[in-house]
Amino acid sequence: MRRHVTRAPAVLVTGASRGLGRGIAVELAAEGCSVAINYARNRAAADETARLCRKAAPSKGQRFVPIQADVGSGADRDRLVSEALSGLGAIDALVNNAGIAQRVRANLVDATEESFEELIRVNLKGPFFLTQAVARLWLGQGARSALPTGRKVIFITSVSANTASVDRGEYCMSKAGLAMAVQLWAARLAAENIQVLEVRPGIMATDMTAASRTKYDTLIAGGLVPQGRWGTPQDAGLAVRSIIAGHFPFSTGSVIEVDGGFHIRRL
Ligand code: NAP
């Protein structure tokens, strides 16, 4: 990776203690980046991500800093940005990955306001306003960045952004809203040389899907996913790594599907 300034590019990844966020952090470490490893509660898992990043890193100068913060809280988001800045020296890219599933799957007719509010707070409001905080920082700093193709924001959405699951509607709505946040931020920040891209995963093997493993095994065996397998944290990590490495220089507001072909309409 070419660099504009001498330090390693610094990336803030939310929800990087486990699952896709860990896969993303490790691939970014292998690319030569420093990573702020945000987590909600699980410090031991965040430390393990930091250890894996260190193992994958080509340079001793890269930094890996676990930072606890609830992305749904405004005070926590402000602290997250300032601790990422003090821990890494800069933020060159933001990966909005943290997200939650509903605690209980409930059909639309039984869905509760509490669950709706929780999902929208963490999955939509959090990444929208974290992006706003980072964008304000960047707009006040001028264009200098360690990424040769400029600063970037990547949103991890889901095939649920346009796939209706009636027993987890609040999750689908949070991800559909997030897909629009990508369009909005891409349009606002393009002229500032800041790319905004959406990585849209399909059915991925993480703690989030652990409770539904047998159900998805059966669906995948039945042909739901054309490539015939579960996605992995590394699949998501490689997609984000390609963007950060500058391999999509003439793209913004685009959706990069990481779903084994799930999105293809078939007859
Ligand atoms: P996961 O295994 O459940 O991990 C969730 C991560 O997010 C953990 O690091 C967790 O931290 C963190 N987190 C949870 N709530 C948070 C909060 N309020 N503030 C900050 N961090 C928080 O989930 P995953 O499967 O990797 O999912 C990652 C993203 O991909 C989510 O946005 C999800 O919607 C999306 N996605 C997942 C799939 C899938 O099939 N798994 C498919 C499409 C999209 P702690 O360890 O501290 O709890």
Tab-separated table of C-alpha atoms and ligand atoms in Angstrom:
chain	number	residue	atom	x	y	z
A	1	MET	CA	0.000	0.000	0.000
A	2	ARG	CA	1.413	3.455	-0.952
A	3	ARG	CA	1.212	6.086	1.773
A	4	HIS	CA	0.875	9.844	1.800
A	5	VAL	CA	2.264	10.218	5.304
A	6	THR	CA	4.754	7.955	7.028
A	7	ARG	CA	2.608	6.415	9.788
A	8	ALA	CA	0.437	3.329	9.234
A	9	PRO	CA	-3.109	4.150	8.056
A	10	ALA	CA	-5.414	4.199	11.089
A	11	VAL	CA	-8.825	2.520	10.930
A	12	LEU	CA	-11.571	2.562	13.547
A	13	VAL	CA	-13.598	-0.677	13.367
A	14	THR	CA	-16.717	-0.873	15.527
A	15	GLY	CA	-17.728	-4.220	16.989
A	16	ALA	CA	-14.280	-5.684	16.297
A	17	SER	CA	-14.049	-8.003	19.327
A	18	ARG	CA	-15.820	-10.889	17.581
A	19	GLY	CA	-17.314	-12.112	14.314
A	20	LEU	CA	-17.052	-10.070	11.140
A	21	GLY	CA	-15.443	-7.123	12.931
A	22	ARG	CA	-12.584	-9.330	14.105
A	23	GLY	CA	-12.152	-10.705	10.553
A	24	ILE	CA	-12.043	-7.134	9.251
A	25	ALA	CA	-9.521	-5.978	11.884
A	26	VAL	CA	-7.171	-8.896	11.168
A	27	GLU	CA	-7.245	-8.328	7.388
A	28	LEU	CA	-6.594	-4.611	7.892
A	29	ALA	CA	-3.664	-5.464	10.157
A	30	ALA	CA	-2.276	-7.715	7.405
A	31	GLU	CA	-2.654	-4.761	5.012
A	32	GLY	CA	-0.408	-2.644	7.239
A	33	CYS	CA	-3.041	-0.607	9.100
A	34	SER	CA	-3.288	0.318	12.759
A	35	VAL	CA	-6.722	-0.537	14.162
A	36	ALA	CA	-8.916	0.830	16.941
A	37	ILE	CA	-10.805	-2.274	18.109
A	38	ASN	CA	-14.142	-1.102	19.464
A	39	TYR	CA	-16.253	-3.466	21.576
A	40	ALA	CA	-19.326	-3.213	23.815
A	41	ARG	CA	-18.700	-5.529	26.793
A	42	ASN	CA	-16.283	-8.290	25.883
A	43	ARG	CA	-12.792	-6.986	26.732
A	44	ALA	CA	-11.187	-10.448	26.602
A	45	ALA	CA	-12.417	-10.959	23.035
A	46	ALA	CA	-11.161	-7.500	22.027
A	47	ASP	CA	-7.744	-8.361	23.491
A	48	GLU	CA	-7.749	-11.570	21.457
A	49	THR	CA	-8.506	-9.561	18.286
A	50	ALA	CA	-5.552	-7.299	19.151
A	51	ARG	CA	-3.312	-10.359	19.549
A	52	LEU	CA	-4.421	-11.776	16.177
A	53	CYS	CA	-3.861	-8.380	14.549
A	54	ARG	CA	-0.342	-8.177	15.969
A	55	LYS	CA	0.367	-11.668	14.601
A	56	ALA	CA	-0.883	-10.663	11.117
A	57	ALA	CA	0.841	-7.245	11.060
A	58	PRO	CA	3.840	-6.767	8.761
A	59	SER	CA	5.262	-3.855	10.824
A	60	LYS	CA	6.007	-3.389	14.532
A	61	GLY	CA	4.964	0.263	14.148
A	62	GLN	CA	1.266	-0.652	13.750
A	63	ARG	CA	-0.937	-0.114	16.800
A	64	PHE	CA	-3.938	-2.154	17.955
A	65	VAL	CA	-6.030	-0.469	20.613
A	66	PRO	CA	-9.164	-1.968	22.204
A	67	ILE	CA	-11.739	0.716	23.090
A	68	GLN	CA	-14.972	0.029	24.967
A	69	ALA	CA	-17.937	2.103	23.749
A	70	ASP	CA	-21.636	1.572	23.061
A	71	VAL	CA	-22.147	2.964	19.541
A	72	GLY	CA	-25.767	3.678	20.459
A	73	SER	CA	-24.697	6.269	23.070
A	74	GLY	CA	-23.698	9.797	22.039
A	75	ALA	CA	-21.303	10.249	24.968
A	76	ASP	CA	-19.651	6.906	24.197
A	77	ARG	CA	-19.280	7.797	20.508
A	78	ASP	CA	-17.525	11.071	21.375
A	79	ARG	CA	-15.171	9.234	23.732
A	80	LEU	CA	-14.579	6.507	21.107
A	81	VAL	CA	-13.443	9.065	18.538
A	82	SER	CA	-11.163	10.866	20.986
A	83	GLU	CA	-9.645	7.608	22.331
A	84	ALA	CA	-9.085	6.325	18.763
A	85	LEU	CA	-7.339	9.599	17.942
A	86	SER	CA	-5.144	9.481	21.025
A	87	GLY	CA	-4.431	5.738	20.614
A	88	LEU	CA	-3.622	5.747	16.891
A	89	GLY	CA	-2.678	9.391	16.242
A	90	ALA	CA	-5.337	9.758	13.520
A	91	ILE	CA	-8.415	8.200	11.942
A	92	ASP	CA	-8.085	7.596	8.190
A	93	ALA	CA	-11.073	5.301	7.799
A	94	LEU	CA	-14.142	4.217	9.740
A	95	VAL	CA	-15.755	0.779	9.448
A	96	ASN	CA	-19.268	0.806	10.900
A	97	ASN	CA	-19.606	-2.891	11.658
A	98	ALA	CA	-21.128	-3.157	15.166
A	99	GLY	CA	-24.677	-4.429	15.088
A	100	ILE	CA	-27.113	-6.589	17.012
A	101	ALA	CA	-29.894	-9.006	16.228
A	102	GLN	CA	-33.235	-8.762	18.029
A	103	ARG	CA	-33.180	-10.528	21.420
A	104	VAL	CA	-36.303	-12.509	20.559
A	105	ARG	CA	-37.571	-13.309	17.103
A	106	ALA	CA	-41.153	-12.101	17.040
A	107	ASN	CA	-43.579	-11.966	14.163
A	108	LEU	CA	-44.519	-8.440	13.046
A	109	VAL	CA	-47.879	-8.691	14.798
A	110	ASP	CA	-46.096	-9.403	18.110
A	111	ALA	CA	-43.042	-7.114	17.719
A	112	THR	CA	-42.378	-4.737	20.625
A	113	GLU	CA	-41.441	-1.066	20.682
A	114	GLU	CA	-38.552	-1.867	23.057
A	115	SER	CA	-36.929	-4.174	20.530
A	116	PHE	CA	-37.585	-1.740	17.669
A	117	GLU	CA	-35.966	1.118	19.597
A	118	GLU	CA	-32.954	-0.979	20.634
A	119	LEU	CA	-32.247	-2.171	17.089
A	120	ILE	CA	-32.631	1.289	15.564
A	121	ARG	CA	-30.448	2.834	18.313
A	122	VAL	CA	-27.535	0.424	17.860
A	123	ASN	CA	-27.768	-0.522	14.162
A	124	LEU	CA	-28.844	2.778	12.588
A	125	LYS	CA	-28.581	5.789	14.882
A	126	GLY	CA	-25.158	4.687	16.184
A	127	PRO	CA	-23.372	4.346	12.828
A	128	PHE	CA	-25.134	7.405	11.378
A	129	PHE	CA	-23.965	9.709	14.173
A	130	LEU	CA	-20.536	8.089	14.506
A	131	THR	CA	-20.037	8.838	10.810
A	132	GLN	CA	-21.182	12.401	11.463
A	133	ALA	CA	-18.618	12.764	14.288
A	134	VAL	CA	-15.782	11.424	12.116
A	135	ALA	CA	-16.875	13.487	9.093
A	136	ARG	CA	-16.862	16.669	11.211
A	137	LEU	CA	-13.373	15.815	12.391
A	138	TRP	CA	-12.134	15.236	8.840
A	139	LEU	CA	-13.807	18.348	7.415
A	140	GLY	CA	-12.008	20.372	10.077
A	141	GLN	CA	-8.639	18.777	9.335
A	142	GLY	CA	-8.112	19.265	5.589
A	143	ALA	CA	-7.349	16.485	3.103
A	144	ARG	CA	-4.141	14.979	4.524
A	145	SER	CA	-4.518	11.222	5.018
A	146	ALA	CA	-2.301	8.142	5.182
A	147	LEU	CA	-4.551	6.482	2.572
A	148	PRO	CA	-3.374	7.370	-0.957
A	149	THR	CA	-6.907	7.137	-2.380
A	150	GLY	CA	-8.357	9.262	0.426
A	151	ARG	CA	-10.416	8.718	3.558
A	152	LYS	CA	-13.172	6.148	3.619
A	153	VAL	CA	-16.287	5.123	5.513
A	154	ILE	CA	-17.515	1.561	5.117
A	155	PHE	CA	-20.874	0.391	6.410
A	156	ILE	CA	-21.529	-3.286	7.080
A	157	THR	CA	-25.211	-3.682	6.318
A	158	SER	CA	-26.883	-7.025	5.497
A	159	VAL	CA	-28.903	-8.821	2.858
A	160	SER	CA	-31.703	-8.010	5.323
A	161	ALA	CA	-31.607	-4.456	3.902
A	162	ASN	CA	-33.734	-5.789	1.042
A	163	THR	CA	-34.830	-9.257	2.165
A	164	ALA	CA	-38.044	-9.329	4.205
A	165	SER	CA	-37.976	-11.609	7.277
A	166	VAL	CA	-41.307	-11.173	9.035
A	167	ASP	CA	-40.009	-12.560	12.340
A	168	ARG	CA	-37.256	-9.917	12.617
A	169	GLY	CA	-38.666	-6.873	10.952
A	170	GLU	CA	-36.872	-4.384	13.196
A	171	TYR	CA	-33.503	-5.809	12.107
A	172	CYS	CA	-34.481	-5.562	8.417
A	173	MET	CA	-35.687	-1.970	8.866
A	174	SER	CA	-32.488	-0.979	10.686
A	175	LYS	CA	-30.389	-2.347	7.820
A	176	ALA	CA	-32.592	-0.828	5.101
A	177	GLY	CA	-32.168	2.534	6.846
A	178	LEU	CA	-28.418	1.980	7.022
A	179	ALA	CA	-28.284	1.330	3.254
A	180	MET	CA	-29.853	4.789	2.772
A	181	ALA	CA	-27.334	6.298	5.215
A	182	VAL	CA	-24.619	5.009	2.849
A	183	GLN	CA	-26.218	6.800	-0.099
A	184	LEU	CA	-26.597	10.000	1.900
A	185	TRP	CA	-23.049	10.092	3.251
A	186	ALA	CA	-21.611	9.100	-0.139
A	187	ALA	CA	-23.405	12.009	-1.808
A	188	ARG	CA	-22.377	14.458	0.929
A	189	LEU	CA	-18.707	13.477	1.153
A	190	ALA	CA	-17.745	12.652	-2.463
A	191	ALA	CA	-16.539	16.191	-3.196
A	192	GLU	CA	-14.348	16.027	-0.079
A	193	ASN	CA	-12.467	13.023	-1.540
A	194	ILE	CA	-14.069	10.733	1.050
A	195	GLN	CA	-15.447	7.456	-0.272
A	196	VAL	CA	-18.456	5.822	1.374
A	197	LEU	CA	-19.167	2.202	0.529
A	198	GLU	CA	-21.541	-0.522	1.663
A	199	VAL	CA	-20.436	-4.094	2.269
A	200	ARG	CA	-23.583	-6.231	2.365
A	201	PRO	CA	-22.966	-9.677	3.895
A	202	GLY	CA	-25.232	-12.682	3.513
A	203	ILE	CA	-25.417	-15.631	5.897
A	204	MET	CA	-22.180	-15.517	7.891
A	205	ALA	CA	-20.848	-17.931	10.509
A	206	THR	CA	-20.577	-15.830	13.694
A	207	ASP	CA	-22.085	-15.746	17.186
A	208	MET	CA	-25.000	-13.758	15.731
A	209	THR	CA	-26.185	-16.708	13.652
A	210	ALA	CA	-25.136	-19.470	16.093
A	211	ALA	CA	-28.682	-20.057	17.339
A	212	SER	CA	-29.951	-20.566	13.781
A	213	ARG	CA	-27.092	-22.746	12.552
A	214	THR	CA	-29.182	-25.864	11.823
A	215	LYS	CA	-31.871	-23.862	10.054
A	216	TYR	CA	-29.324	-22.150	7.790
A	217	ASP	CA	-27.382	-25.391	7.212
A	218	THR	CA	-30.577	-26.863	5.785
A	219	LEU	CA	-31.364	-23.790	3.666
A	220	ILE	CA	-27.819	-23.651	2.275
A	221	ALA	CA	-27.887	-27.384	1.494
A	222	GLY	CA	-31.175	-26.715	-0.313
A	223	GLY	CA	-29.565	-24.143	-2.640
A	224	LEU	CA	-30.389	-20.788	-0.969
A	225	VAL	CA	-26.784	-19.624	-1.422
A	226	PRO	CA	-25.529	-20.272	-4.992
A	227	GLN	CA	-21.933	-20.687	-3.830
A	228	GLY	CA	-23.169	-23.353	-1.412
A	229	ARG	CA	-21.502	-22.338	1.852
A	230	TRP	CA	-21.605	-20.059	4.876
A	231	GLY	CA	-19.721	-16.775	4.661
A	232	THR	CA	-16.802	-16.247	7.037
A	233	PRO	CA	-15.335	-13.273	8.918
A	234	GLN	CA	-12.422	-13.433	6.493
A	235	ASP	CA	-14.794	-13.044	3.523
A	236	ALA	CA	-15.990	-9.750	5.005
A	237	GLY	CA	-12.441	-8.802	5.992
A	238	LEU	CA	-11.051	-9.271	2.490
A	239	ALA	CA	-13.781	-7.076	0.978
A	240	VAL	CA	-13.069	-4.260	3.450
A	241	ARG	CA	-9.332	-4.690	2.981
A	242	SER	CA	-9.686	-4.262	-0.805
A	243	ILE	CA	-11.568	-0.995	-0.311
A	244	ILE	CA	-9.071	0.342	2.220
A	245	ALA	CA	-6.159	-0.706	-0.037
A	246	GLY	CA	-7.606	1.567	-2.719
A	247	HIS	CA	-8.847	-1.060	-5.165
A	248	PHE	CA	-12.197	0.695	-5.715
A	249	PRO	CA	-10.999	4.241	-6.448
A	250	PHE	CA	-13.889	5.241	-8.755
A	251	SER	CA	-16.736	3.942	-6.589
A	252	THR	CA	-18.826	5.600	-3.928
A	253	GLY	CA	-22.270	4.782	-2.589
A	254	SER	CA	-21.830	1.320	-4.088
A	255	VAL	CA	-23.016	-1.959	-2.623
A	256	ILE	CA	-20.458	-4.768	-2.509
A	257	GLU	CA	-22.314	-8.021	-1.928
A	258	VAL	CA	-20.461	-10.619	0.150
A	259	ASP	CA	-23.191	-13.229	0.118
A	260	GLY	CA	-22.201	-16.124	-2.144
A	261	GLY	CA	-24.742	-14.975	-4.723
A	262	PHE	CA	-27.722	-14.948	-2.299
A	263	HIS	CA	-29.005	-11.724	-3.885
A	264	ILE	CA	-29.423	-13.188	-7.389
A	265	ARG	CA	-33.103	-13.500	-8.340
A	266	ARG	CA	-33.576	-16.930	-9.810
A	267	LEU	CA	-36.371	-18.693	-11.626
B	1	NAP	P1	-21.470	-10.749	16.438
B	1	NAP	O1	-20.664	-11.970	16.178
B	1	NAP	O2	-22.662	-10.832	17.323
B	1	NAP	O3	-20.483	-9.600	16.993
B	1	NAP	C1	-21.039	-8.340	17.286
B	1	NAP	C2	-19.924	-7.352	17.578
B	1	NAP	O4	-20.514	-6.061	17.771
B	1	NAP	C3	-19.153	-7.674	18.840
B	1	NAP	O5	-17.833	-7.224	18.661
B	1	NAP	C4	-19.875	-6.828	19.889
B	1	NAP	O6	-19.061	-6.479	21.015
B	1	NAP	C5	-20.194	-5.594	19.070
B	1	NAP	N1	-21.315	-4.811	19.578
B	1	NAP	C6	-22.563	-5.236	19.863
B	1	NAP	N2	-23.313	-4.194	20.299
B	1	NAP	C7	-22.503	-3.101	20.296
B	1	NAP	C8	-22.674	-1.764	20.692
B	1	NAP	N3	-23.854	-1.292	21.142
B	1	NAP	N4	-21.613	-0.922	20.588
B	1	NAP	C9	-20.415	-1.371	20.147
B	1	NAP	N5	-20.187	-2.639	19.767
B	1	NAP	C10	-21.232	-3.500	19.849
B	1	NAP	O7	-22.022	-10.120	15.057
B	1	NAP	P2	-21.520	-10.337	13.559
B	1	NAP	O8	-22.271	-11.475	12.984
B	1	NAP	O9	-20.051	-10.303	13.496
B	1	NAP	O10	-22.129	-9.017	12.890
B	1	NAP	C11	-21.321	-7.885	12.580
B	1	NAP	C12	-22.128	-6.978	11.675
B	1	NAP	O11	-22.444	-7.692	10.482
B	1	NAP	C13	-23.465	-6.547	12.265
B	1	NAP	O12	-23.749	-5.212	11.884
B	1	NAP	C14	-24.452	-7.498	11.627
B	1	NAP	O13	-25.737	-6.937	11.558
B	1	NAP	C15	-23.834	-7.660	10.256
B	1	NAP	N6	-24.227	-8.873	9.550
B	1	NAP	C16	-24.048	-10.112	10.098
B	1	NAP	C17	-24.451	-11.216	9.375
B	1	NAP	C18	-24.318	-12.619	9.900
B	1	NAP	O14	-24.863	-13.545	9.263
B	1	NAP	N7	-23.609	-12.861	10.987
B	1	NAP	C19	-25.022	-11.076	8.107
B	1	NAP	C20	-25.160	-9.812	7.578
B	1	NAP	C21	-24.759	-8.718	8.305
B	1	NAP	P3	-18.955	-7.444	22.335
B	1	NAP	O15	-18.051	-8.595	21.945
B	1	NAP	O16	-18.347	-6.572	23.361
B	1	NAP	O17	-20.338	-7.892	22.657
